[in-house]
Coordinates of C-alpha atoms in Angstrom, one line a residue:
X1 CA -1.1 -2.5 -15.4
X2 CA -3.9 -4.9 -14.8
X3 CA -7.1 -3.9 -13.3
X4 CA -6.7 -5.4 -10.0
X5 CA -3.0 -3.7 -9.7
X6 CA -4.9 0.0 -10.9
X7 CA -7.5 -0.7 -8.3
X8 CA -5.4 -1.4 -5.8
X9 CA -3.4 1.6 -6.8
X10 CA -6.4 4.0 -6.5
X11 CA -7.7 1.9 -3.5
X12 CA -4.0 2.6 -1.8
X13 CA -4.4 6.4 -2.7
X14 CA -7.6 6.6 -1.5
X15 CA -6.7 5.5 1.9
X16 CA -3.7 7.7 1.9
X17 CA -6.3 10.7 1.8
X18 CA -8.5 9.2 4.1
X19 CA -5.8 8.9 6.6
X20 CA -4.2 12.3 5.4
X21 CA -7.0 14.3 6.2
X22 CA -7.5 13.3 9.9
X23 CA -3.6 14.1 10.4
X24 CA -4.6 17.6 9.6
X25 CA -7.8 18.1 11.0
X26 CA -7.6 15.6 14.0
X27 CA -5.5 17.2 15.7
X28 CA -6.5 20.8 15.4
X29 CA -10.0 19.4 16.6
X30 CA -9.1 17.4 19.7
X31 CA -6.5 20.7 20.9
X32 CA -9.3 23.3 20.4
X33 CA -12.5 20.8 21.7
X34 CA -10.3 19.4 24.8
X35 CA -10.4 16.3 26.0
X36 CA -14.0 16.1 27.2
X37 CA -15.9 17.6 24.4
X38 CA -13.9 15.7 21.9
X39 CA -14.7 12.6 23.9
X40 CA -18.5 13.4 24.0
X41 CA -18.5 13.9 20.2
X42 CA -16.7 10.0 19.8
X43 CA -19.1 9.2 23.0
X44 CA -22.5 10.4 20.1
X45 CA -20.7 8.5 17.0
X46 CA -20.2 5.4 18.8
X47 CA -23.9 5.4 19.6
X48 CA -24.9 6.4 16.1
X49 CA -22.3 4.2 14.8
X50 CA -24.7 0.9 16.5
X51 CA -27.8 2.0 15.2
X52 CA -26.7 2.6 11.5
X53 CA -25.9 -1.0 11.1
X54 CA -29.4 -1.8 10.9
X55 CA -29.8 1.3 8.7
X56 CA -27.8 -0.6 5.9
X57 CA -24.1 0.2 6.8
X58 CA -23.9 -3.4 7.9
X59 CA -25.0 -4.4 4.2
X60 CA -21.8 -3.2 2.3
X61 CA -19.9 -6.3 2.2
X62 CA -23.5 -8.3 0.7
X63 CA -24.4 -5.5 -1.0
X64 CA -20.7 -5.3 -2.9
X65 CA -20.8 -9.3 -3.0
X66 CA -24.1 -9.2 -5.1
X67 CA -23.6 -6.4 -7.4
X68 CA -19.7 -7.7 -8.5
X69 CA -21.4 -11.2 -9.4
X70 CA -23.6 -8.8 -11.8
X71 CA -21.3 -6.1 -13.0
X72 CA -21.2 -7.2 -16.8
X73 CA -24.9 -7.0 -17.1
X74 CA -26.5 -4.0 -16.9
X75 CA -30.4 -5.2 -16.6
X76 CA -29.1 -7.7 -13.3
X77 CA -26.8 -5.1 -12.1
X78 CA -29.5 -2.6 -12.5
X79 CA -32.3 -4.8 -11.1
X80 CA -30.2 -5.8 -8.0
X81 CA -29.1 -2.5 -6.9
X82 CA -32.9 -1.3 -6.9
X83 CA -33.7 -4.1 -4.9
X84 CA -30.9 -3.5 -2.6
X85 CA -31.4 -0.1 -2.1
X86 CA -35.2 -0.2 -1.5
X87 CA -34.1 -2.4 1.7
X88 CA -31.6 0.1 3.3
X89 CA -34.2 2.6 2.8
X90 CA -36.5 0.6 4.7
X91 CA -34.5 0.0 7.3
X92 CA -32.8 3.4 7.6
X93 CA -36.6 4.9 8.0
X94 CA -37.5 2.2 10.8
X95 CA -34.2 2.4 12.5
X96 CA -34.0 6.7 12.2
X97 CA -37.3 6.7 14.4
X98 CA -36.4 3.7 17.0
X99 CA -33.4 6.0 17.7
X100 CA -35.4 9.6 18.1
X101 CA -37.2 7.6 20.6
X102 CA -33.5 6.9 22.0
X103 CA -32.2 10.2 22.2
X104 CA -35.4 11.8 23.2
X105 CA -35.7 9.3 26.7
X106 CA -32.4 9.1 27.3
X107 CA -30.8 11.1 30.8
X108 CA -27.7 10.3 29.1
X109 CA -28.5 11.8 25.7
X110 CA -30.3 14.8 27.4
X111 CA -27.3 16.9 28.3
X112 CA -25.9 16.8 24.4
X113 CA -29.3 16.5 22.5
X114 CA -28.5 18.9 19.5
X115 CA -25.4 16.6 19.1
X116 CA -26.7 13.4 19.2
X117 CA -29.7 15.2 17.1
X118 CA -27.3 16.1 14.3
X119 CA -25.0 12.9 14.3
X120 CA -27.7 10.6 13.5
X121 CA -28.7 12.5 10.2
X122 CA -25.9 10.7 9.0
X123 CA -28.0 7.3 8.9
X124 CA -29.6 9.1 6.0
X125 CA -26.1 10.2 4.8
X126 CA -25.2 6.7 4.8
X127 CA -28.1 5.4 2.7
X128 CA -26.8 7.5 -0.6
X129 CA -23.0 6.7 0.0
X130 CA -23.6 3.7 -2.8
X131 CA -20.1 2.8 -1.5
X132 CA -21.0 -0.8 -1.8
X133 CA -22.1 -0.5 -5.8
X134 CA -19.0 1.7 -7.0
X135 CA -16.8 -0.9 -5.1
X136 CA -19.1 -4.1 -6.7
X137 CA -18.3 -2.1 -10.4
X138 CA -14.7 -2.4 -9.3
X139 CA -15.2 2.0 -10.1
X140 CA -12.0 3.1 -7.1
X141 CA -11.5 5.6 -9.7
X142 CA -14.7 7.4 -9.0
X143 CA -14.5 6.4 -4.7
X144 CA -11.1 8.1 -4.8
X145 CA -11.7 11.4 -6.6
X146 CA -15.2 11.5 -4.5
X147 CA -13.2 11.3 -1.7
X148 CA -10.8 13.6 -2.3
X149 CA -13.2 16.3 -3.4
X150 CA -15.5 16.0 -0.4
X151 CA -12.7 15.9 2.2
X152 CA -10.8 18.7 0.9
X153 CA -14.0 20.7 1.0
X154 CA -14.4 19.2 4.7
X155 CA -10.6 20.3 5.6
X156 CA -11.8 24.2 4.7
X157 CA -14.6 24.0 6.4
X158 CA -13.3 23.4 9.9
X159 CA -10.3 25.7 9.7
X160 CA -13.0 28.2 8.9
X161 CA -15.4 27.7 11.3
X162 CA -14.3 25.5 14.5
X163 CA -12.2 27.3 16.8
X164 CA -14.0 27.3 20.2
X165 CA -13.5 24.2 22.5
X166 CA -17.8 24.5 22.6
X167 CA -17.8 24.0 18.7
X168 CA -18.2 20.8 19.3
X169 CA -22.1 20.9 18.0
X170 CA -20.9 23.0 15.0
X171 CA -18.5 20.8 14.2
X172 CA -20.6 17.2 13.2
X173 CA -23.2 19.8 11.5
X174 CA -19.9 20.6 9.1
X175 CA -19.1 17.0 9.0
X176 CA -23.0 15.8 8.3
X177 CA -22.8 18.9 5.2
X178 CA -19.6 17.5 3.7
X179 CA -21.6 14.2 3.6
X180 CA -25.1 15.7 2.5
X181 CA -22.1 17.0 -0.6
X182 CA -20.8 13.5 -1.1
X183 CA -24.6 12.0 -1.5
X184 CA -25.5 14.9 -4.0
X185 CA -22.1 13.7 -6.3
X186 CA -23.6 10.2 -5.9
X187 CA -26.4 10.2 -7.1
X188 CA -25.5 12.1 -9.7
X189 CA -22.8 9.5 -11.0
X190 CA -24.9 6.4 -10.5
X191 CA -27.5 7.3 -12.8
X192 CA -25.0 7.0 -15.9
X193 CA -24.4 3.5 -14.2
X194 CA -27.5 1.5 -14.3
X195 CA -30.7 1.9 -16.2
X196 CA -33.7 3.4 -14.2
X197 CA -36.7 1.9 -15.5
X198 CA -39.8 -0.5 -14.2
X199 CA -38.1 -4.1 -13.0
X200 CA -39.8 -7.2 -11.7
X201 CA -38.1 -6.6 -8.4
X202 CA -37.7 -9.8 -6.1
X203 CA -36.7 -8.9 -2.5
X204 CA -37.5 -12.9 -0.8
X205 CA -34.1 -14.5 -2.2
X206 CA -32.3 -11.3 -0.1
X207 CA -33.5 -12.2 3.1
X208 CA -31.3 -14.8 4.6
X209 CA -28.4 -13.1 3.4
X210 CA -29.5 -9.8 4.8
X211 CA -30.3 -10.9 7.9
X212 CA -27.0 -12.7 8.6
X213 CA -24.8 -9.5 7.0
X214 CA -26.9 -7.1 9.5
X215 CA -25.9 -9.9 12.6
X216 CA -22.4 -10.3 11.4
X217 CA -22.4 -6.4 11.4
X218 CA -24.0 -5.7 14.4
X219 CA -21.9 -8.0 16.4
X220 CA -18.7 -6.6 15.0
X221 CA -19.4 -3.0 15.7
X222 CA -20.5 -3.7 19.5
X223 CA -17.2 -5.4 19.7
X224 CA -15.5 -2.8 18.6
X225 CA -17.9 0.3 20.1
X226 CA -18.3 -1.7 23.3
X227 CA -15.0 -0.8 24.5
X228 CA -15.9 3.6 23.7
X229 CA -19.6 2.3 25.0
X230 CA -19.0 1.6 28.5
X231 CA -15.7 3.9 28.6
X232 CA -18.0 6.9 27.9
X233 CA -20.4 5.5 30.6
X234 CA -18.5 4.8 33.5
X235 CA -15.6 7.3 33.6
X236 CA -15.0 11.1 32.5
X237 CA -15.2 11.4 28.9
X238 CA -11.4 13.1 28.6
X239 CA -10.8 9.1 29.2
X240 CA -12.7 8.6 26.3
X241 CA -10.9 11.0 24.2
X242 CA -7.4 9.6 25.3
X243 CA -8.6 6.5 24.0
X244 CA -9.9 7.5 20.9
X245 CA -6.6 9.4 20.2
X246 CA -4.7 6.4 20.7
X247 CA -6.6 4.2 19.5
X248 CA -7.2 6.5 16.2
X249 CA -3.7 6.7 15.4
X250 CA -2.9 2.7 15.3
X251 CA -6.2 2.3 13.0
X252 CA -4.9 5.0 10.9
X253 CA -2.0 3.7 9.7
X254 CA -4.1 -0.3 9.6
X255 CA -6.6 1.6 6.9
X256 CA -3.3 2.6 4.7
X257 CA -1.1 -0.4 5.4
X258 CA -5.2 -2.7 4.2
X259 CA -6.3 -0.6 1.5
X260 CA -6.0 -3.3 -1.0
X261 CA -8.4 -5.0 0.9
X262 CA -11.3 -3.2 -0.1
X263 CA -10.5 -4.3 -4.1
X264 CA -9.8 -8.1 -2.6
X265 CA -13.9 -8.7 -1.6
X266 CA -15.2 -7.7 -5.2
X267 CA -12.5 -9.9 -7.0
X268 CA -12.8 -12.7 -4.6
X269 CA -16.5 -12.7 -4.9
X270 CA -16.0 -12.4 -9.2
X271 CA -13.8 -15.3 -8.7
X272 CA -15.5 -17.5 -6.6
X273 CA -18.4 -16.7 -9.0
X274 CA -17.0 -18.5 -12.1
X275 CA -15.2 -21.0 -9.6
X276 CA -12.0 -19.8 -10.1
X277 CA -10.1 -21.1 -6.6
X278 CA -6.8 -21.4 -7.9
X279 CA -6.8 -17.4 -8.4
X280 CA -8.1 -16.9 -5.2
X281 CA -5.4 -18.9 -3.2
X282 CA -2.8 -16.5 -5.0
X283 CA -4.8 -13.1 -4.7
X284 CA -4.9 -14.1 -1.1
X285 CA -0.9 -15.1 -0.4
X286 CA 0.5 -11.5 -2.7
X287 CA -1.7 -9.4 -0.8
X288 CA -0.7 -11.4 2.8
X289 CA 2.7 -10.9 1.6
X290 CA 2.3 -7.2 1.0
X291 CA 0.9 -6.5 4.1
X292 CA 3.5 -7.8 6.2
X293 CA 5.8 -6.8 4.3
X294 CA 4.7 -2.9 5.5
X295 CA 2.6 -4.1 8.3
X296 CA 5.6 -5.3 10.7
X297 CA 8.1 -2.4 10.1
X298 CA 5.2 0.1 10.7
X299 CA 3.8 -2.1 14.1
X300 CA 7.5 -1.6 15.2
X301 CA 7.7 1.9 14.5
X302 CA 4.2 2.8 16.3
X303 CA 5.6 1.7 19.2
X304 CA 8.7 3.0 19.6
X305 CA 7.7 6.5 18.2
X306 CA 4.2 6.9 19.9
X307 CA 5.4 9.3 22.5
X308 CA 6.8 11.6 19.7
X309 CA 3.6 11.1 17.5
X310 CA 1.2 12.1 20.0
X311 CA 3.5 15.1 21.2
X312 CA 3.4 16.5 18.1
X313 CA 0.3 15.9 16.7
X314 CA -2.0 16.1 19.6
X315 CA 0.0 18.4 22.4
X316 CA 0.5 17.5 26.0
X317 CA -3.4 17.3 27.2
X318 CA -3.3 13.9 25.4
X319 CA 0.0 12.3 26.9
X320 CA -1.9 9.5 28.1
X321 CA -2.9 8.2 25.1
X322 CA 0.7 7.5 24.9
X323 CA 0.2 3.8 26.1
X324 CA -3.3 3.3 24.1
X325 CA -1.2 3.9 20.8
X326 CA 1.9 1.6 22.0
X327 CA -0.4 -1.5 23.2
X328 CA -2.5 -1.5 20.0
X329 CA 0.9 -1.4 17.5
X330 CA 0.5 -5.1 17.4
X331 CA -2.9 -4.7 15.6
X332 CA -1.0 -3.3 12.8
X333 CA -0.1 -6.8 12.4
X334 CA -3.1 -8.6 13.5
X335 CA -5.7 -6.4 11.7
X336 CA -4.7 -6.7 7.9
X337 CA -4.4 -10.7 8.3
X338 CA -7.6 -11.3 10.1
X339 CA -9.3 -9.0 7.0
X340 CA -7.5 -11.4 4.5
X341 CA -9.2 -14.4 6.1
X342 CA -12.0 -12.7 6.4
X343 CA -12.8 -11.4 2.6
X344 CA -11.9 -14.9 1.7
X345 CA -14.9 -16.7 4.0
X346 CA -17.2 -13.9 3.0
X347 CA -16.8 -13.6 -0.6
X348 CA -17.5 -17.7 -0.4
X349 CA -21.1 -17.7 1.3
X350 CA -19.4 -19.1 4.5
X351 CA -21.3 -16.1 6.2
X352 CA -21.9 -18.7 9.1
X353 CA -18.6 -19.2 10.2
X354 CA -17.7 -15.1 10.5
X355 CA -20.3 -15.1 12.5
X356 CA -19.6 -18.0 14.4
X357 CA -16.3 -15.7 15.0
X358 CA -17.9 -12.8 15.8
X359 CA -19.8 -13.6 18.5
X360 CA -17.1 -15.5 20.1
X361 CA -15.2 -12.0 20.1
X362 CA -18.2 -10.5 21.3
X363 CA -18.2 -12.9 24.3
X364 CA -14.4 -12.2 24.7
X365 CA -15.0 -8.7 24.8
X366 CA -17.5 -8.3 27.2
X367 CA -15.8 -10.6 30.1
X368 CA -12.9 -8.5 29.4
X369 CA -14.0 -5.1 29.4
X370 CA -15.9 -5.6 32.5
X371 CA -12.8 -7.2 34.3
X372 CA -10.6 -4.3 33.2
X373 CA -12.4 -1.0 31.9
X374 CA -13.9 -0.1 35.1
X375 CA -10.1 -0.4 37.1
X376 CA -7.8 0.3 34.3
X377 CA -10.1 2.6 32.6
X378 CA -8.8 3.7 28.8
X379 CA -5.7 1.2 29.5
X380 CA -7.9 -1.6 30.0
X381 CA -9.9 -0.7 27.0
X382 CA -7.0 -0.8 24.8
X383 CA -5.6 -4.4 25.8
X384 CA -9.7 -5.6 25.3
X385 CA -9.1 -4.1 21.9
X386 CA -5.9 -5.8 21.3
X387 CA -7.1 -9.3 22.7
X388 CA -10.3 -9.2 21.0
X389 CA -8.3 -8.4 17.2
X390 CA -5.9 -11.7 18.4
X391 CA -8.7 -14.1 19.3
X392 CA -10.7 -13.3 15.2
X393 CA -7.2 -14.3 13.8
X394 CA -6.9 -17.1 15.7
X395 CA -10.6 -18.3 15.1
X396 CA -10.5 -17.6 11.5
X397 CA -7.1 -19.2 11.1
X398 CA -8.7 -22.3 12.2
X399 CA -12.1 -22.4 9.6
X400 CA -9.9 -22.1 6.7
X401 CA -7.6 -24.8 8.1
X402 CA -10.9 -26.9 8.0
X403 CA -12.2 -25.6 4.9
X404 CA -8.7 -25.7 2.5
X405 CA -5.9 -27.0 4.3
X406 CA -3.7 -26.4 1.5
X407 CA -4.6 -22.4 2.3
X408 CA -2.0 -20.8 4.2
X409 CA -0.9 -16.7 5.1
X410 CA 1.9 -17.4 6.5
X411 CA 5.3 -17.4 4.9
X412 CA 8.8 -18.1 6.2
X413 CA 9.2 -13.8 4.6
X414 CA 7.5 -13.4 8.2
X415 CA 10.8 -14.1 10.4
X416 CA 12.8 -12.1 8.0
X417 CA 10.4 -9.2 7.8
X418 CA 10.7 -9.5 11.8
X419 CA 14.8 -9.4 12.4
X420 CA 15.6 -6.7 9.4
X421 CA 12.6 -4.6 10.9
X422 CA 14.1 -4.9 14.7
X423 CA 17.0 -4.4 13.4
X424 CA 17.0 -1.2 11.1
X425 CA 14.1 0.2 13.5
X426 CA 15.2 -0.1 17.1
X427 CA 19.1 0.3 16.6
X428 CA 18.5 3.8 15.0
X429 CA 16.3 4.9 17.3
X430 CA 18.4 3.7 20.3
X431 CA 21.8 5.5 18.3
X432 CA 19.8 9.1 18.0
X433 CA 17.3 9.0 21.1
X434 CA 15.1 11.3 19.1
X435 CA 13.7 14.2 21.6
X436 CA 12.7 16.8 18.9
X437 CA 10.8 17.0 15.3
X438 CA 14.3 17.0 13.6
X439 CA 15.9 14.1 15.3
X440 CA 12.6 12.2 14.9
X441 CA 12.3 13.0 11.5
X442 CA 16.4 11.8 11.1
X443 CA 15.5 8.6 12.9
X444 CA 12.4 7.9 11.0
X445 CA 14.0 8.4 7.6
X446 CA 17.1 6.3 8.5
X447 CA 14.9 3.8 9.3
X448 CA 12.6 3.6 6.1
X449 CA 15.5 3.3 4.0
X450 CA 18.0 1.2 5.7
X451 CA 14.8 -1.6 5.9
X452 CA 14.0 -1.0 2.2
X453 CA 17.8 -1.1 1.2
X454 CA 18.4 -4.0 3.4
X455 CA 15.3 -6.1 1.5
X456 CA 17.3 -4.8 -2.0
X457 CA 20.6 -6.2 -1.3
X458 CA 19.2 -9.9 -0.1
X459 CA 17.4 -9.5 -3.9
X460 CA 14.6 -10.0 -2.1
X461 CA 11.6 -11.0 -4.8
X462 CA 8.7 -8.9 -3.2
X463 CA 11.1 -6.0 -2.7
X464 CA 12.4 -6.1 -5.7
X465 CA 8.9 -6.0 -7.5
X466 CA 7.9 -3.3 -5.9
X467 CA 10.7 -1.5 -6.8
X468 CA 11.2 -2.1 -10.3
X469 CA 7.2 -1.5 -10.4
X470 CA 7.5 2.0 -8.8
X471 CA 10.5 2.6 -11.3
X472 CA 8.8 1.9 -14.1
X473 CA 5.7 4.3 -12.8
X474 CA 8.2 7.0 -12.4
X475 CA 9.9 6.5 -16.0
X476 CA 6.8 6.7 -17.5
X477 CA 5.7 10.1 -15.6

């Protein structure tokens, strides 16, 4: 197994834990908090969320850039991440006391002041994730065990200690200690990484790219928190909560179905540093491939099963996030291909044009959310969501047009994918009318393997690679 294939592998499983461990603890947390407290802890991150950009969150996709270009020599590599990190620290310290001053004038913030308090400790938190370097190294070995450590560890602590629907306090104080846990492990693995010792440290030729990482960032996130933003401001935060639910769950399975795109960035970048174009126009078409290839079964699937999903997980205080989690299926869809185009303009210093995309969205966003959030509420937010996601595909689609014509993600597989998905998704489901865990699970299951056995009789190449890859992994266990 090549490299990229193992750390797409450990990338995948990551994800899969990620994702995992919010199925367990998510919806124990949003039953015992309710709808408003749960919404006023998403109402905090989302705030937080906006001022840790500019505390060097919106520097991992420069900061991996930089440190894969370097990753086969030590004294660069070691050089660059001082340098690098010196700057978040410098900007976490400026933007943690700009946001005191926030939470301390704020009537808004007044009424939850230990929570927002608590919650943005995590800019700190963030500083000694070193996400960015592991992931420049290409190390998804060490991100995945990490992970997997740390969130087990967070799992115990809240069936220990939340079970109160005012826990909502105690329950980011357990979240900022499984993170405070997560730094200490970091910092200890990093050391045996790079060599600590006096470097002529250069910080002028980081400045342009900074600057443009931390807009590009910025702009993102206040498209995407804008929606939670003015939710949380306008209407009752159990809005805000059936939002978040909804929304949660269609982003949940768009982490899973995209985990191979946090291995793309590094290798693109590596690539496009020894000017190898050729290998990243067919790193770019397998991994579009891929994705649809789970992406549109699972978009169908959300849909049609949302109802029972929510039920289930969540209870019946959240039945109207019912409709949040069917509108945003499509973004299983749109999500994964506007990240391809993405990694691809990113990782080749056309930083200009995603930003260029960025604040168009932002624009998008905010006519929209102000024509339908305040009348449609958490309904309204959802289709800004979905519309927002459509128009960066669409804009990005068009640069690489311009830039590589001869670049494409689509694929006539597309149409296919489409009819056998309808097909072995909505004619089972229609057949059993699943009303209970048991028929559900029936339904589901017929599903998943009709599709996959379906794709194995055409002789279907993707398919077929998969499954002869997976055989071989299990023959060798």
């Amino acid at each position: 197994m090549n490299s990229f294939s193992r750390n797409t592998m450990y990338s995948l499983l990551n994800q899969f834990i990620t994702v995992s461990i919010p199925l367990i603890t998510f919806p124990y947390i949003s039953r015992v908090l309710g709808p408003e407290n749960y919404g006023a802890v998403n109402f905090a991150i989302s705030i937080v969320t906006l001022f840790a950009i500019f505390g060097g969150i919106g520097l991992v996709g420069y900061a991996t850039r930089e440190i894969a270009k370097y990753r086969d020599n030590i004294e660069k590599l070691s050089k660059t991440f001082l340098e690098l990190f010196l700057i978040q620290l410098l900007l976490t310290i400026c933007v943690f006391v700009i946001y005191l001053f926030f939470i301390f004038f704020s009537k808004e913030v007044n009424t939850n002041l230990n929570l927002f308090l608590i919650v943005g400790f995590t800019l700190f938190t963030n500083l000694f994730t070193f996400h960015w370097f592991f992931m420049g190294i290409e190390d998804f070995k060490y991100i995945t065990t990490r992970d997997a450590f740390v969130k087990v560890f967070f799992v115990i602590l809240i069936f220990s200690f939340i079970n109160d629907k005012n826990d909502n306090v105690l329950y980011v104080f357990l979240n900022l200690t499984s993170l405070i846990l997560s730094a200490l492990l970091n910092c200890g693995f990093l050391i045996k990484k790079i060599k600590i010792k006096p470097y002529n440290l250069v910080f002028r030729h980081h400045l342009k790219p900074v600057t443009l990482a931390l807009i590009m960032s910025f702009i993102s996130t206040l498209t995407i928190q804008l929606n939670s933003v003015l939710l949380g401001s306008i209407a009752a935060k159990e809005n805000l909560g059936y939002y978040n639910v909804g929304l949660k769950l269609a982003t949940m399975i768009v982490n899973i179905i995209s985990s191979g795109l946090l291995v793309m960035l590094p290798r693109l970048s590596y690539l496009n540093s020894i000017d190898d174009t050729n290998g990243q126009v067919n790193i770019m078409k397998k991994t579009s491939s891929v994705l649809m290839f789970f992406s549109i079964p699972a978009s169908i699937g959300l849909f049609l099963y949302s109802k029972q999903i929510i039920l289930l997980l969540f209870g019946e205080n959240y039945i109207s996030a019912i409709i949040v989690s069917q509108i945003t299926a499509i973004c299983l869809i749109i999500m994964p291909l506007t990240g391809i185009l993405y990694n691809y303009i990113y990782s080749n210093n056309k930083e200009h044009l995603a930003i260029i995309t960025m604040i168009i969205s932002l624009i998008v966003s905010i006519l929209i959310n102000f024509l339908l959030v305040p009348q449609f509420l958490f309904i309204g937010a959802a289709i800004s969501f979905v519309v927002v996601e459509l128009v960066k595909l669409i804009i990005y689609i068009f640069f690489i047009k311009r830039l590589k014509k001869e670049m494409s993600i689509y694929s006539h597989r597309y149409i296919k994918y489409i009819v056998i998905s309808t097909f072995t998704l909505v004619v089972p489901y229609l057949v059993i009318n699943p009303s209970n865990v048991l028929m559900t699970t029936i339904s589901m299951a017929l599903s998943v393997c009709s599709y996959c056995l379906l794709f194995l009789i055409l002789r279907d190449p993707l398919c077929l690679a998969l499954f002869n890859g997976l055989k071989t992994k299990l023959s060798k266990g």
